[in-house]
Amino acid sequence: MERRFAHGRIVLAKGDITLARVDAVVNAANSSLLGGGGVDGAIHQAGGPGILEACRVLGGCETGDAKITTGGDLYARYVIHTVGPVFKDGTQGEAELLASCYRRSMAVAREHGVVSMAFPAISCGVFGYPADLAGCIAVNTVGDILEAEVGIEQVQFVLFNDTVYGAFEEALSGAGDCT
Ligand code: AR6
């Protein structure tokens, strides 16, 4: 599934983000940037030790922020590490922090001349964000940027399971309410 905006498009895909043929893949990391499970573990495993080496000198990353490293052995030239919020009850600023992950990741990408990039469903695994709410925030935030800014032309969401894919599909096809 795909949707066009003034300056680029969003494409939904199922599968493993480490295989994405894009300039940059986004990692759903934790604030240490020193690795973990889920998509973080998969990216470090597929990309090799060069990514961790580059992360060590970054001094971690705040929730809602993003930092860039080499893509190591991945096809992607860069990995952009962002730290999503842990979902508690939705009243702890989670939505704004999750939107910030997408905005900051795209800003950092743009600074590095990235034209195509891939996101996982940030916070939708260990961090417990409900996929319908997260999908709505993700596609609205990215869509607004593709509508307003020239630079990034293609954003893929690479979704690992059918439930999350379905939630993002619904969000992309409708004018979703994210609450
Ligand atoms: N490709 C695409 N998506 C994937 C992959 C993959 N190879 N593997 C898992 N997913 P999570 P979070 C999906 O838990 O919730 C780590 O330990 C997964 O099914 O990876 O932001 C970090 O170090 C889910 O839909 O990230 C942090 O401590 C989505 O990616 C913490 O987990 C995100 O799940 C971050 O938690």
PDB file of N, CA and C and ligand atoms in Angstrom, residues 15-18 28-30 35-40 42 120-128 158-161 164, ligand 1:
ATOM      1  N   GLY A  15       7.852  -7.195   6.677  1.00  0.00           N
ATOM      2  CA  GLY A  15       9.120  -7.912   6.647  1.00  0.00           C
ATOM      3  C   GLY A  15      10.171  -7.376   7.574  1.00  0.00           C
ATOM      4  N   ASP A  16      11.416  -7.637   7.182  1.00  0.00           N
ATOM      5  CA  ASP A  16      12.586  -7.371   8.020  1.00  0.00           C
ATOM      6  C   ASP A  16      13.258  -6.085   7.526  1.00  0.00           C
ATOM      7  N   ILE A  17      13.322  -5.088   8.378  1.00  0.00           N
ATOM      8  CA  ILE A  17      13.845  -3.777   7.970  1.00  0.00           C
ATOM      9  C   ILE A  17      15.338  -3.824   7.637  1.00  0.00           C
ATOM     10  N   THR A  18      16.052  -4.816   8.141  1.00  0.00           N
ATOM     11  CA  THR A  18      17.493  -4.870   7.848  1.00  0.00           C
ATOM     12  C   THR A  18      17.755  -5.109   6.358  1.00  0.00           C
ATOM     13  N   ALA A  28      14.710   1.430  16.355  1.00  0.00           N
ATOM     14  CA  ALA A  28      13.973   1.713  17.592  1.00  0.00           C
ATOM     15  C   ALA A  28      14.859   1.281  18.755  1.00  0.00           C
ATOM     16  N   ALA A  29      15.670   2.215  19.219  1.00  0.00           N
ATOM     17  CA  ALA A  29      16.718   1.900  20.190  1.00  0.00           C
ATOM     18  C   ALA A  29      16.254   2.220  21.611  1.00  0.00           C
ATOM     19  N   ASN A  30      17.180   2.098  22.558  1.00  0.00           N
ATOM     20  CA  ASN A  30      16.935   2.618  23.911  1.00  0.00           C
ATOM     21  C   ASN A  30      17.968   3.711  24.174  1.00  0.00           C
ATOM     22  N   GLY A  35      22.518  -1.164  22.130  1.00  0.00           N
ATOM     23  CA  GLY A  35      21.945  -2.424  21.665  1.00  0.00           C
ATOM     24  C   GLY A  35      20.832  -2.913  22.565  1.00  0.00           C
ATOM     25  N   GLY A  36      20.115  -3.916  22.082  1.00  0.00           N
ATOM     26  CA  GLY A  36      18.979  -4.461  22.808  1.00  0.00           C
ATOM     27  C   GLY A  36      18.360  -5.573  21.995  1.00  0.00           C
ATOM     28  N   GLY A  37      17.082  -5.842  22.246  1.00  0.00           N
ATOM     29  CA  GLY A  37      16.396  -6.903  21.507  1.00  0.00           C
ATOM     30  C   GLY A  37      15.615  -6.325  20.345  1.00  0.00           C
ATOM     31  N   GLY A  38      14.609  -7.060  19.879  1.00  0.00           N
ATOM     32  CA  GLY A  38      13.709  -6.593  18.829  1.00  0.00           C
ATOM     33  C   GLY A  38      14.456  -6.107  17.595  1.00  0.00           C
ATOM     34  N   VAL A  39      13.949  -5.025  17.037  1.00  0.00           N
ATOM     35  CA  VAL A  39      14.541  -4.507  15.809  1.00  0.00           C
ATOM     36  C   VAL A  39      15.964  -3.990  16.059  1.00  0.00           C
ATOM     37  N   ASP A  40      16.222  -3.499  17.245  1.00  0.00           N
ATOM     38  CA  ASP A  40      17.560  -3.037  17.627  1.00  0.00           C
ATOM     39  C   ASP A  40      18.568  -4.185  17.508  1.00  0.00           C
ATOM     40  N   ALA A  42      18.230  -6.909  15.800  1.00  0.00           N
ATOM     41  CA  ALA A  42      18.321  -7.360  14.404  1.00  0.00           C
ATOM     42  C   ALA A  42      19.234  -6.444  13.588  1.00  0.00           C
ATOM     43  N   PRO A 120      10.770   1.285  11.332  1.00  0.00           N
ATOM     44  CA  PRO A 120       9.975   0.211  11.941  1.00  0.00           C
ATOM     45  C   PRO A 120       8.820   0.880  12.699  1.00  0.00           C
ATOM     46  N   ALA A 121       7.988   0.072  13.346  1.00  0.00           N
ATOM     47  CA  ALA A 121       6.905   0.616  14.179  1.00  0.00           C
ATOM     48  C   ALA A 121       7.500   0.943  15.557  1.00  0.00           C
ATOM     49  N   ILE A 122       8.041   2.148  15.651  1.00  0.00           N
ATOM     50  CA  ILE A 122       8.737   2.571  16.873  1.00  0.00           C
ATOM     51  C   ILE A 122       7.796   2.437  18.082  1.00  0.00           C
ATOM     52  N   SER A 123       8.313   1.875  19.139  1.00  0.00           N
ATOM     53  CA  SER A 123       7.617   1.692  20.434  1.00  0.00           C
ATOM     54  C   SER A 123       6.536   0.612  20.425  1.00  0.00           C
ATOM     55  N   CYS A 124       6.304  -0.044  19.290  1.00  0.00           N
ATOM     56  CA  CYS A 124       5.188  -1.011  19.220  1.00  0.00           C
ATOM     57  C   CYS A 124       5.542  -2.416  19.699  1.00  0.00           C
ATOM     58  N   GLY A 125       6.773  -2.624  20.156  1.00  0.00           N
ATOM     59  CA  GLY A 125       7.159  -3.933  20.671  1.00  0.00           C
ATOM     60  C   GLY A 125       7.301  -3.883  22.183  1.00  0.00           C
ATOM     61  N   VAL A 126       8.533  -4.003  22.652  1.00  0.00           N
ATOM     62  CA  VAL A 126       8.840  -3.990  24.090  1.00  0.00           C
ATOM     63  C   VAL A 126       8.255  -2.756  24.787  1.00  0.00           C
ATOM     64  N   PHE A 127       8.208  -1.631  24.112  1.00  0.00           N
ATOM     65  CA  PHE A 127       7.759  -0.385  24.742  1.00  0.00           C
ATOM     66  C   PHE A 127       6.232  -0.247  24.802  1.00  0.00           C
ATOM     67  N   GLY A 128       5.502  -1.208  24.214  1.00  0.00           N
ATOM     68  CA  GLY A 128       4.085  -1.375  24.511  1.00  0.00           C
ATOM     69  C   GLY A 128       3.104  -0.377  23.938  1.00  0.00           C
ATOM     70  N   VAL A 158       8.411  -0.516   7.446  1.00  0.00           N
ATOM     71  CA  VAL A 158       8.621  -1.956   7.289  1.00  0.00           C
ATOM     72  C   VAL A 158       8.137  -2.631   8.573  1.00  0.00           C
ATOM     73  N   LEU A 159       7.035  -3.352   8.438  1.00  0.00           N
ATOM     74  CA  LEU A 159       6.289  -3.834   9.606  1.00  0.00           C
ATOM     75  C   LEU A 159       6.405  -5.339   9.696  1.00  0.00           C
ATOM     76  N   PHE A 160       6.703  -5.768  10.909  1.00  0.00           N
ATOM     77  CA  PHE A 160       7.161  -7.136  11.126  1.00  0.00           C
ATOM     78  C   PHE A 160       6.035  -8.132  11.299  1.00  0.00           C
ATOM     79  N   ASN A 161       4.855  -7.659  11.709  1.00  0.00           N
ATOM     80  CA  ASN A 161       3.770  -8.633  11.894  1.00  0.00           C
ATOM     81  C   ASN A 161       2.446  -8.082  11.365  1.00  0.00           C
ATOM     82  N   VAL A 164       0.382  -5.242  13.344  1.00  0.00           N
ATOM     83  CA  VAL A 164       0.945  -3.893  13.212  1.00  0.00           C
ATOM     84  C   VAL A 164       0.759  -3.398  11.770  1.00  0.00           C
TER      85      VAL A 164
HETATM   86  N1  AR6 B   1      12.287  -5.508  11.108  1.00  0.00           N
HETATM   87  C1  AR6 B   1      11.197  -4.719  11.278  1.00  0.00           C
HETATM   88  N2  AR6 B   1      10.494  -4.668  12.429  1.00  0.00           N
HETATM   89  C2  AR6 B   1      10.912  -5.452  13.445  1.00  0.00           C
HETATM   90  C3  AR6 B   1      12.042  -6.303  13.367  1.00  0.00           C
HETATM   91  C4  AR6 B   1      12.745  -6.315  12.123  1.00  0.00           C
HETATM   92  N3  AR6 B   1      13.829  -7.083  11.929  1.00  0.00           N
HETATM   93  N4  AR6 B   1      12.186  -6.945  14.550  1.00  0.00           N
HETATM   94  C5  AR6 B   1      11.178  -6.528  15.358  1.00  0.00           C
HETATM   95  N5  AR6 B   1      10.413  -5.639  14.690  1.00  0.00           N
HETATM   96  P1  AR6 B   1      10.859  -3.297  19.423  1.00  0.00           P
HETATM   97  P2  AR6 B   1      10.345  -0.759  20.860  1.00  0.00           P
HETATM   98  C6  AR6 B   1       9.207  -4.908  15.138  1.00  0.00           C
HETATM   99  O1  AR6 B   1      10.562  -4.081  20.647  1.00  0.00           O
HETATM  100  O2  AR6 B   1       8.966  -1.191  21.210  1.00  0.00           O
HETATM  101  C7  AR6 B   1      14.846  -2.979  22.205  1.00  0.00           C
HETATM  102  O3  AR6 B   1      15.354  -3.902  23.100  1.00  0.00           O
HETATM  103  C8  AR6 B   1       8.451  -5.415  16.333  1.00  0.00           C
HETATM  104  O4  AR6 B   1       7.593  -6.508  15.971  1.00  0.00           O
HETATM  105  O5  AR6 B   1      12.017  -3.677  18.577  1.00  0.00           O
HETATM  106  O6  AR6 B   1      10.560   0.641  20.368  1.00  0.00           O
HETATM  107  C9  AR6 B   1      15.515  -1.611  22.308  1.00  0.00           C
HETATM  108  O7  AR6 B   1      16.880  -1.725  22.665  1.00  0.00           O
HETATM  109  C10 AR6 B   1       7.646  -4.179  16.725  1.00  0.00           C
HETATM  110  O8  AR6 B   1       6.459  -4.070  15.925  1.00  0.00           O
HETATM  111  O9  AR6 B   1      11.068  -1.705  19.774  1.00  0.00           O
HETATM  112  C11 AR6 B   1      14.715  -0.932  23.376  1.00  0.00           C
HETATM  113  O10 AR6 B   1      15.142  -1.279  24.677  1.00  0.00           O
HETATM  114  C12 AR6 B   1       8.574  -3.027  16.345  1.00  0.00           C
HETATM  115  O11 AR6 B   1       9.601  -3.599  15.513  1.00  0.00           O
HETATM  116  C13 AR6 B   1      13.324  -1.450  23.155  1.00  0.00           C
HETATM  117  O12 AR6 B   1      13.477  -2.727  22.538  1.00  0.00           O
HETATM  118  C14 AR6 B   1       9.253  -2.348  17.532  1.00  0.00           C
HETATM  119  O13 AR6 B   1       9.527  -3.321  18.526  1.00  0.00           O
HETATM  120  C15 AR6 B   1      12.545  -0.562  22.210  1.00  0.00           C
HETATM  121  O14 AR6 B   1      11.214  -0.991  22.160  1.00  0.00           O
END
